[in-house]
XYZ file of C-alpha atoms in Angstrom:
465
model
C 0.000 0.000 0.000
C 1.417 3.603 -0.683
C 2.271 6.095 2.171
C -0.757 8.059 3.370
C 0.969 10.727 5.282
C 1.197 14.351 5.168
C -2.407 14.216 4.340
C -2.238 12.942 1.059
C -5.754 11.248 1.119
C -6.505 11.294 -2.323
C -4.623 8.097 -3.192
C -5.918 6.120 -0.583
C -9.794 7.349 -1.440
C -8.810 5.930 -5.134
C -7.252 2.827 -4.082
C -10.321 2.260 -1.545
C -13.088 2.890 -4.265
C -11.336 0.480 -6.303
C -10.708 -2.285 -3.901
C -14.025 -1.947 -2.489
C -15.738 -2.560 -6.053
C -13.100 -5.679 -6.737
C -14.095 -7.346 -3.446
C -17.880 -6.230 -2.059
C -20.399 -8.730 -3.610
C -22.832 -6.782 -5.530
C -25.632 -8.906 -4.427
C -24.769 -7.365 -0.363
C -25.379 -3.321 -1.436
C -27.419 -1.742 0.782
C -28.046 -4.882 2.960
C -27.913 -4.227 6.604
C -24.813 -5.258 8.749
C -25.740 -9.144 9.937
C -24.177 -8.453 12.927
C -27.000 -6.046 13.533
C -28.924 -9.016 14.184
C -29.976 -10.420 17.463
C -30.529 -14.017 15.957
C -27.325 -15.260 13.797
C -28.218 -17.478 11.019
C -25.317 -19.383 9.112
C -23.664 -16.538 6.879
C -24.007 -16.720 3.077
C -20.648 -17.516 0.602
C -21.524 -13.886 0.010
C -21.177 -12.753 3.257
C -18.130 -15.107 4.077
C -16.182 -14.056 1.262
C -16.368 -10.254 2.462
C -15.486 -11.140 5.355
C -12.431 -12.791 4.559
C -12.008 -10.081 2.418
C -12.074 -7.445 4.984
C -9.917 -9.271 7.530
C -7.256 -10.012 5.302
C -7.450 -6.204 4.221
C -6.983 -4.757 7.929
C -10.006 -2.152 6.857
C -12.584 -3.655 9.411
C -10.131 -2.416 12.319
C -8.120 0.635 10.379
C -6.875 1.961 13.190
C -5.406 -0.988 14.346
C -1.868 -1.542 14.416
C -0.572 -3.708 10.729
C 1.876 -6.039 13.097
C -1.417 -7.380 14.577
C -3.394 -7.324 11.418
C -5.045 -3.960 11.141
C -5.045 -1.498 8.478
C -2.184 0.944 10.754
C -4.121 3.665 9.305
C -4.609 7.380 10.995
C -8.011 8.152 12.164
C -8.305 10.445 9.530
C -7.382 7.823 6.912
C -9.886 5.573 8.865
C -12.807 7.689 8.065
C -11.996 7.683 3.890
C -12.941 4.044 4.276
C -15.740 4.720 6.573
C -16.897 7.282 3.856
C -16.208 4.795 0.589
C -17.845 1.962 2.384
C -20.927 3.891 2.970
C -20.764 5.174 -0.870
C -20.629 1.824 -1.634
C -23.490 0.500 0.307
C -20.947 -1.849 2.519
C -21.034 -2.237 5.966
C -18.762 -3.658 7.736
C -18.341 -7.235 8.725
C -15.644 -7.207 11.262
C -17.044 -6.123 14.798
C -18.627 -7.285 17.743
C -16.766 -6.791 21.340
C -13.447 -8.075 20.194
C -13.526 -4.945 18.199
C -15.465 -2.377 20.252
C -14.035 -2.537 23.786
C -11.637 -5.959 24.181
C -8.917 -5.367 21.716
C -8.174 -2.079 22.040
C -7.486 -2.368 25.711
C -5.992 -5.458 25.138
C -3.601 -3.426 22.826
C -2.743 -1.166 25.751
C -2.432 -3.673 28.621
C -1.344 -6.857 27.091
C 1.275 -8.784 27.139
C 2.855 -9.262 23.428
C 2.224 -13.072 24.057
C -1.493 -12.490 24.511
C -1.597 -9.761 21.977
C -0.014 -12.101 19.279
C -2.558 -14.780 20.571
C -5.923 -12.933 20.128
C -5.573 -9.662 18.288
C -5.090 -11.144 15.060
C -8.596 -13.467 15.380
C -10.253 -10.376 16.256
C -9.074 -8.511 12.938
C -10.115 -11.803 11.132
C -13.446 -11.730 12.165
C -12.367 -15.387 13.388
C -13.134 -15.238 16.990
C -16.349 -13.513 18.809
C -15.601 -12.138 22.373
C -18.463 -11.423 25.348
C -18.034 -9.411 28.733
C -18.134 -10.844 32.106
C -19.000 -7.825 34.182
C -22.328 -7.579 35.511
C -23.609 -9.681 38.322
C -27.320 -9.614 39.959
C -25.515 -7.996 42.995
C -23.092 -5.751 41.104
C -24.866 -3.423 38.241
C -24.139 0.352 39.235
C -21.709 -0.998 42.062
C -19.646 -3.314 39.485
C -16.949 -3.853 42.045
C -19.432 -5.246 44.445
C -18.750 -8.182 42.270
C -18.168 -12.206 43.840
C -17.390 -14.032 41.048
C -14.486 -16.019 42.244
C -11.681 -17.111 40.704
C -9.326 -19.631 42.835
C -5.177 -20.041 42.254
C -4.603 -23.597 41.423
C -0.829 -22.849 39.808
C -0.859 -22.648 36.319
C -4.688 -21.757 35.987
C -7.773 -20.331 37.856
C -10.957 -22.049 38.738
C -14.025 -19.932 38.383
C -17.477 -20.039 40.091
C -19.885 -17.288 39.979
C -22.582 -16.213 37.840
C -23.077 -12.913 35.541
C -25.887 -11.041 33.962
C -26.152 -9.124 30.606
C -23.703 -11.187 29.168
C -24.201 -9.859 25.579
C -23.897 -12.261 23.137
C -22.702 -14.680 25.016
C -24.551 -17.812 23.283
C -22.403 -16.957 19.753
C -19.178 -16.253 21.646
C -16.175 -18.479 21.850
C -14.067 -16.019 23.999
C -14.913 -13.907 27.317
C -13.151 -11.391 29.147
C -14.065 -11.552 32.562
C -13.717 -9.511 36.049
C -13.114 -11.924 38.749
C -12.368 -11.555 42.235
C -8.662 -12.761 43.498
C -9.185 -11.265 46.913
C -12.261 -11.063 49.179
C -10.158 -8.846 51.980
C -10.289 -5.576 49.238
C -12.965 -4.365 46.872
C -11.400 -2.491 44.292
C -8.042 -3.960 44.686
C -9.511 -7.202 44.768
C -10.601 -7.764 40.861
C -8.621 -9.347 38.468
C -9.198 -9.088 34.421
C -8.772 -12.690 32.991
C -9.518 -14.867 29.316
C -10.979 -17.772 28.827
C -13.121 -20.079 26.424
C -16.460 -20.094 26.357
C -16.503 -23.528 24.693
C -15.737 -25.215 28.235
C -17.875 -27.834 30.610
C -17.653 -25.276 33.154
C -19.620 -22.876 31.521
C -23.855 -22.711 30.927
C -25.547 -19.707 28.953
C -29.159 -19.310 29.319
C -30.272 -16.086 26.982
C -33.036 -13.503 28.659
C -36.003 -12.464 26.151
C -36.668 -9.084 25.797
C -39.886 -7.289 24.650
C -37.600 -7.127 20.480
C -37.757 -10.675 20.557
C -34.560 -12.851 20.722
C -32.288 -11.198 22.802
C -28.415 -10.788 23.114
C -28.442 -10.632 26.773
C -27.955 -14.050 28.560
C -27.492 -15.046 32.399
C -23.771 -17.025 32.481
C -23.056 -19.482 34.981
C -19.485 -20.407 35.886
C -19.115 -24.143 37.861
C -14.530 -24.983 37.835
C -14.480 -22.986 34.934
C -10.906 -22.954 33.825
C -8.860 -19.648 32.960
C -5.084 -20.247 32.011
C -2.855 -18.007 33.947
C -1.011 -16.898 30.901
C -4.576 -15.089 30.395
C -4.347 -12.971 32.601
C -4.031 -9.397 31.617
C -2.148 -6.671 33.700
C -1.163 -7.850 37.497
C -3.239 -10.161 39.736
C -5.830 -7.604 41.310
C -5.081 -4.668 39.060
C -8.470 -5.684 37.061
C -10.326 -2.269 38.029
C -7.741 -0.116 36.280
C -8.086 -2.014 32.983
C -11.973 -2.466 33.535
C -12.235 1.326 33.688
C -10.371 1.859 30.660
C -12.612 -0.597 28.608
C -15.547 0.960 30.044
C -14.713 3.936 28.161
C -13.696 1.759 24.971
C -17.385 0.655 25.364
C -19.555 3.655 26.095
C -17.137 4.983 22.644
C -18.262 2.212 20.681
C -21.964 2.434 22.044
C -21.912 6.082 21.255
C -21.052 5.043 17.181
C -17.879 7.102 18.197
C -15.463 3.669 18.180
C -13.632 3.242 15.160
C -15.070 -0.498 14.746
C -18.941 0.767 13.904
C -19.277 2.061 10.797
C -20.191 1.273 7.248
C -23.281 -0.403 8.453
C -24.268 -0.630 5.317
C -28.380 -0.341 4.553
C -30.525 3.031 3.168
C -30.160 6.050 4.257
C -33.156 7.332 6.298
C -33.424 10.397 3.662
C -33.941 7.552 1.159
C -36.270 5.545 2.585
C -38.278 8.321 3.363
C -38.685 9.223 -0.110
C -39.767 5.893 -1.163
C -42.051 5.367 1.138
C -43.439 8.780 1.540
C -42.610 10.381 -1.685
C -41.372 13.353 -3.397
C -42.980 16.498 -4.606
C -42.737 18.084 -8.522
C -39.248 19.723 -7.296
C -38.346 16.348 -5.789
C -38.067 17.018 -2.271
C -39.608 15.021 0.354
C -43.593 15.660 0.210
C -44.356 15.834 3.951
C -42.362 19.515 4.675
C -42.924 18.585 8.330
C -41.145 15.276 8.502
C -38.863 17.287 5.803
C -38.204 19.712 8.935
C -37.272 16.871 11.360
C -35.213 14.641 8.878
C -33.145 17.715 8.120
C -32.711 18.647 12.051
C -31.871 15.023 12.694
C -29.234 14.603 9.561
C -27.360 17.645 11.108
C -27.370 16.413 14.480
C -25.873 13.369 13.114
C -23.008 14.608 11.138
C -22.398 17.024 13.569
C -22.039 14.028 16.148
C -19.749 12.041 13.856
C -17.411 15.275 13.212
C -17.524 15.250 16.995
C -16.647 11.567 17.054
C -13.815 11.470 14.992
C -12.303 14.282 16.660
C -12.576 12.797 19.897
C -11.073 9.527 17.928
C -8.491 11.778 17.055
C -7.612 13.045 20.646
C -8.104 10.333 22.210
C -5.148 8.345 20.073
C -3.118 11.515 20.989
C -4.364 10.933 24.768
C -2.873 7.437 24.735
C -6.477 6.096 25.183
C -10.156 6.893 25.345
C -11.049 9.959 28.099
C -14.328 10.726 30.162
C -15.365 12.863 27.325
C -16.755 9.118 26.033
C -19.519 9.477 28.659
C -20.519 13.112 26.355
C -20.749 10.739 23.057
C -22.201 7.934 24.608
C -25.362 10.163 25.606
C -25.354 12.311 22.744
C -24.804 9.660 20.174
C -27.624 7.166 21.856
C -30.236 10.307 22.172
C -29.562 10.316 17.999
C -29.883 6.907 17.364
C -33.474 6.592 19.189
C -34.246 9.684 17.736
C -33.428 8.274 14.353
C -35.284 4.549 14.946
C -38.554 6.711 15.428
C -38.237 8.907 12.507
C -37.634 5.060 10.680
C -41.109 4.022 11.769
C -42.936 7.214 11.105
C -41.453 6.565 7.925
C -41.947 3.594 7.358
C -45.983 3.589 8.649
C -47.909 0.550 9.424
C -45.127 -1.343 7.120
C -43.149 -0.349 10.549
C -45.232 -2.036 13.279
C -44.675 -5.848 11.312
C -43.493 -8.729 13.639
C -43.669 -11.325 11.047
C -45.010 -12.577 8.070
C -44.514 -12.085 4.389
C -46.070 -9.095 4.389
C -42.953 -7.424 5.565
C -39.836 -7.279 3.947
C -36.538 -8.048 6.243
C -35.681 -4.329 6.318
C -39.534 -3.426 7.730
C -38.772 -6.188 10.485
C -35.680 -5.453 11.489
C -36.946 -1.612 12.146
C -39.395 -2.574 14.604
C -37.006 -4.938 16.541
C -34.184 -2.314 16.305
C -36.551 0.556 17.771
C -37.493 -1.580 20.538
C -34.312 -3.106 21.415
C -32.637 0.334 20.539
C -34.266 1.642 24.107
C -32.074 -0.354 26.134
C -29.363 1.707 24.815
C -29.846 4.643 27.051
C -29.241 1.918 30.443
C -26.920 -0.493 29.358
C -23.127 0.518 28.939
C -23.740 2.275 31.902
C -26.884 4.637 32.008
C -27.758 7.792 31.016
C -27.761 8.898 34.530
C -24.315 7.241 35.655
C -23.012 8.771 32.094
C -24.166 12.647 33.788
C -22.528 12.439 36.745
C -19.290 10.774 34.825
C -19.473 14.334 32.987
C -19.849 16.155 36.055
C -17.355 15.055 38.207
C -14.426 14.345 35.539
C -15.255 17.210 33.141
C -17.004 19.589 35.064
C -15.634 19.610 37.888
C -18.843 19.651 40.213
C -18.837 18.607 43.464
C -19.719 14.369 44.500
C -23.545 15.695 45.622
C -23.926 12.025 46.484
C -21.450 12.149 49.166
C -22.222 15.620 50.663
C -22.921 16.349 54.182
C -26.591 17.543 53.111
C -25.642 21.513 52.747
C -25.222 21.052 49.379
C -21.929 23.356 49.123
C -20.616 24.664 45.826
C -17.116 25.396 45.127
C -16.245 29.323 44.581
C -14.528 28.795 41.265
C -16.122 26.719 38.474
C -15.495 24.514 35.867
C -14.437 27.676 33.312
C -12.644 30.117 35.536
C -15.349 32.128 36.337
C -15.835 33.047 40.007
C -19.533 32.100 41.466
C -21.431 34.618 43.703
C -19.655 33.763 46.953
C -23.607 34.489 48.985
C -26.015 32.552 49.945
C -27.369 30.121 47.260
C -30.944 28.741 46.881
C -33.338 26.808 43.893
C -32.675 29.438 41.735
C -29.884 29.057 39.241
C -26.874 30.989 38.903
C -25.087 33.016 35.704
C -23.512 29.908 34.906
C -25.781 27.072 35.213
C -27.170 27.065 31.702
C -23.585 25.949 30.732
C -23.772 22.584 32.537
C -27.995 22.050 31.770
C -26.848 18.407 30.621
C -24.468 17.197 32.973
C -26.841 18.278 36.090
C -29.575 16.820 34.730
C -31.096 14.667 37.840
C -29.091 15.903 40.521
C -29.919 17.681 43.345
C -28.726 21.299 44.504
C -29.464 22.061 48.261
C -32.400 19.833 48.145
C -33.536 21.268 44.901
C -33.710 19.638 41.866
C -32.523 21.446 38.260
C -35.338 21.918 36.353
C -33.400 21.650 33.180
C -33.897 20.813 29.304
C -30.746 18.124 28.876
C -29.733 19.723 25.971
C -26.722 18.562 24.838
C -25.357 21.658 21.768
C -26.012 24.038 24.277
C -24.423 22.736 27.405
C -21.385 20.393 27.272
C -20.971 21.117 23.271
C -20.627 24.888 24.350
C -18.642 24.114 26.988
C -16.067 22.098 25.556
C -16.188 24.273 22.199
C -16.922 21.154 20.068
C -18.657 21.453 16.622
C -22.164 21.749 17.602
C-alpha cells in the first residue's frame, strides 16, 4: 500500500473505491450489517467471502496496528474508508466486542504473548468475544462483584454467575472480572480470558420485549482460565476495567472506530420511497422534511464530533471521560433516528412477522425496541451525567455531601460564582452545565433543566455543535 501521510488522502480514497468494487459482492449493497442481528443465522458464501475479504485487508479495524493485522491507518485515513464503504453500500463485517471494547485495551495492557494470541482473530473476524462484568448484585456498584476465581498454579478455577452477558450464546471467547481477593474491593478484581466452549460454563439467553435477545445469564461451575490469560497484574483488574468501560460507552456512542459502514438506506432515502417526493423532488411531507433535516445535522455534527474525539483520544494514549458526552449524545440520535424510521416507514413499521414485511420493515421494529435499552446499558444515562460532572465539570460528588449542598467558589471555566447565599434558583452559569446536572440535586432542589446537549457540554467544551 502507498504512504498516506502528510495528508495525502486522495490516493488512498482511489485505491479504496477500487478495492471496495473488486471485493464487495454486488448482491450485499445496501443490505444491513448481519451483525446487527440479534438471531445469527449461518452466513451466506456472500457474506463469508467479504469477510475474509475485509480481515485479510486490515479495513474492518483501520486503526489498528498492521503487526497485529489492522489497516495501521490514521483516524483520519480511517474515516476515507468509513466514507467509501458507505458510498458503496458496505457495511462492515468485522465487529462485535473483540472490536469495540476488548482489543483495544488489550492493545494497551497486554502482554505481546497475549496480543499475538488474540488480536489477530479479532481482525479476522475469526473469533467472537463477550463481557463478564455484571452480576445480579453488582450493576451500578460493578466492584461489588463475587465471582471467584481460585489459584490452582498454572490456571484459575471460576465459580460465579453474571448477567447481561451480551452475546454470550455466539461467543467463543470472554473477558471476565473476577475476584482474586475477598479482603479488598477495588483492589480485589482481576481481568482474565478464557473459552467459552468449556464444561464449566452454561448460557441461558433472557427475552426481551424485540424478541430474541443478546443478553444471557452465564453461569461459571470450575471454569478454567489459564494463567497466561491474565491481563495486567493479579488484582489490578479495576484499572483495565475502567479503561474498557470507556472503549465501550465509545463504541456504544457510534464514536469507536469499529462501527461504521453499516451498510443499509439512508433514512433520507427511505423516506422518499415510502413517503414520496414532490414536482421539485423534495420530500412531500415539509414537516417530517423539517425533522429529517434537524436530525441529519445532528448526526453529522455528532460524527465530526466523534472522529475528533477519535483523534484526541489516540493523541491521549487512550479513550477519556469525554466518552460518557458521546455515549449520551450519540444514543439520544440513534433513538431519535429509529422513530423517525417508523414514522417513515408507517404501518409497514409495526410488522413482527409474516410475508407481508420485507426483512428491512422487520428489522426496524425490533431495532426501535431493542434500541431503548441503549440509554441503560453501557452504563446509564444517569451514571453517564454524573461521569461528565465530576471528571469534566468539575462539580462537586452531591452524592457524598454532608446535606448543605456546598458549591465550590470557582467553576469549571474560571469564572468566580457569587460567593452568597445560594438557593433553587440558578446561577449566571448554570445554563452551561444544563446536561451534565440533569437529575441531581442542589441544596435539596432539583434542576429543572432541558438536557440539551449543543447548548451545554458542546458549548462548553467548544466542540462542533
Amino acid at each position: 500500500m502507498a504512504d498516506f501521510g502528510g495528508g495525502d488522502l486522495d490516493a488512498l480514497r482511489n485505491e479504496a473505491k477500487e478495492w471496495i468494487a473488486a471485493n464487495f459482492p454486488a448482491g450485499l449493497k445496501g443490505a444491513p450489517n448481519p451483525m446487527m442481528r440479534e438471531e445469527r443465522s449461518k452466513p451466506s458464501p456472500e457474506q463469508e467471502a467479504w469477510r475474509k475479504a475485509m480481515g485479510e485487508k486490515g479495513w474492518g479495524v483501520p486503526t489498528w496496528p498492521k503487526a497485529y493485522g489492522g489497516g495501521g491507518l490514521s483516524p483520519a485515513e480511517a474515516r476515507v474508508i468509513q466514507q467509501e464503504l458507505g458510498r458503496a453500500g458496505a457495511y462492515n463485517p468485522i465487529g462485535g466486542m473483540g472490536v469495540m471494547m476488548f482489543g483495544p485495551t488489550l492493545l494497551e495492557y497486554g502482554t505481546e504473548e497475549q496480543k499475538q494470541e488474540h488480536i489477530p482473530p479479532i481482525v479476522r473476524g475469526d473469533l467472537q468475544w463477550c463481557q463478564g462484568f455484571s452480576e445480579p448484585g453488582a450493576g451500578s456498584d460493578l466492584a461489588s462483584l463475587q465471582c471467584k476465581a481460585e489459584d490452582k498454579g498454572d490456571h484459575f478455577v471460576i465459580n460465579g454467575q453474571k448477567i447481561w452477558t451480551s452475546g454470550a450464546q455466539f461467543a467463543d471467547w470472554c473477558f471476565c472480572l473476577v475476584r482474586t481477593d475477598t479482603s479488598k474491593k477495588h483492589e480485589g478484581i482481576s481481568f482474565v480470558l478464557f473459552t467459552m466452549h468449556q464444561k464449566g460454563v452454561e448460557v441461558r439467553p433472557i427475552p426481551l420485549i424485540a424478541g430474541n435477545s443478546p443478553f444471557c445469564e452465564t453461569f461459571f461451575t470450575d471454569a478454567i482460565a489459564d494463567k497466561k490469560n491474565l491481563v495486567g497484574p493479579l488484582n489490578g483488574g479495576w484499572t483495565i476495567a475502567k479503561r474498557l468501560l470507556q472503549h465501550e460507552r465509545s463504541g456504544l456512542s457510534g464514536a469507536g472506530g469499529g462501527g461504521f459502514g453499516m451498510g443499509g438506506r439512508g433514512v433520507v432515502q427511505m423516506a422518499k420511497d415510502y413517503v414520496g417526493v414532490d414536482e421539485t423532488g423534495r420530500l412531500s411531507d415539509s414537516d417530517l422534511r423539517t425533522r429529517l433535516i434537524l436530525n441529519e445535522m445532528e448526526g453529522r455534527a455528532f460524527q465530526q464530533t466523534a472522529v475528533r474525539s477519535m483523534m484526541e483520544s489516540r493523541s491521549n494514549s487512550g479513550p477519556s471521560s469525554a466518552t460518557s458526552i458521546m455515549k449520551n449524545a450519540g444514543t439520544h440520535w440513534m433513538q431519535q433516528r429509529a422513530e423517525l424510521t417508523l414514522e417513515i416507514m408507517g404501518h409497514q413499521g409495526l410488522g413482527w412477522e409474516g410475508d407481508d414485511f420485507t426483512a428491512e420493515e422487520l428489522m426496524a421494529v425490533r431495532g426501535w425496541l431493542g434500541g431503548k435499552a441503549t440509554t441503560i446499558y453501557g452504563g446509564s444515562q444517569e451514571v453517564q451525567s454524573n461521569i461528565i460532572s465530576k471528571r469534566i465539570l468539575g462539580l462537586p460528588d452531591l452524592t457524598q455531601n454532608n446535606g448543605c449542598g456546598a458549591l465550590p467558589n470557582v467553576i469549571p471555566d474560571g469564572r468566580q460564582a457569587d460567593p452568597g447565599p445560594r438557593g433553587p434558583s440558578n446561577p449566571p452559569w448554570v445554563p452551561a452545565l444544563r446536561f451534565a446536572s440533569a437529575g441531581m440535586t442542589w441544596e435539596g432542589t432539583r434542576f429543572q433543566r432541558q438536557t440539551n446537549f449543543r447548548d451545554s457540554i458542546g458549548n462548553y467544551l467548544k466542540w462542533p455543535f
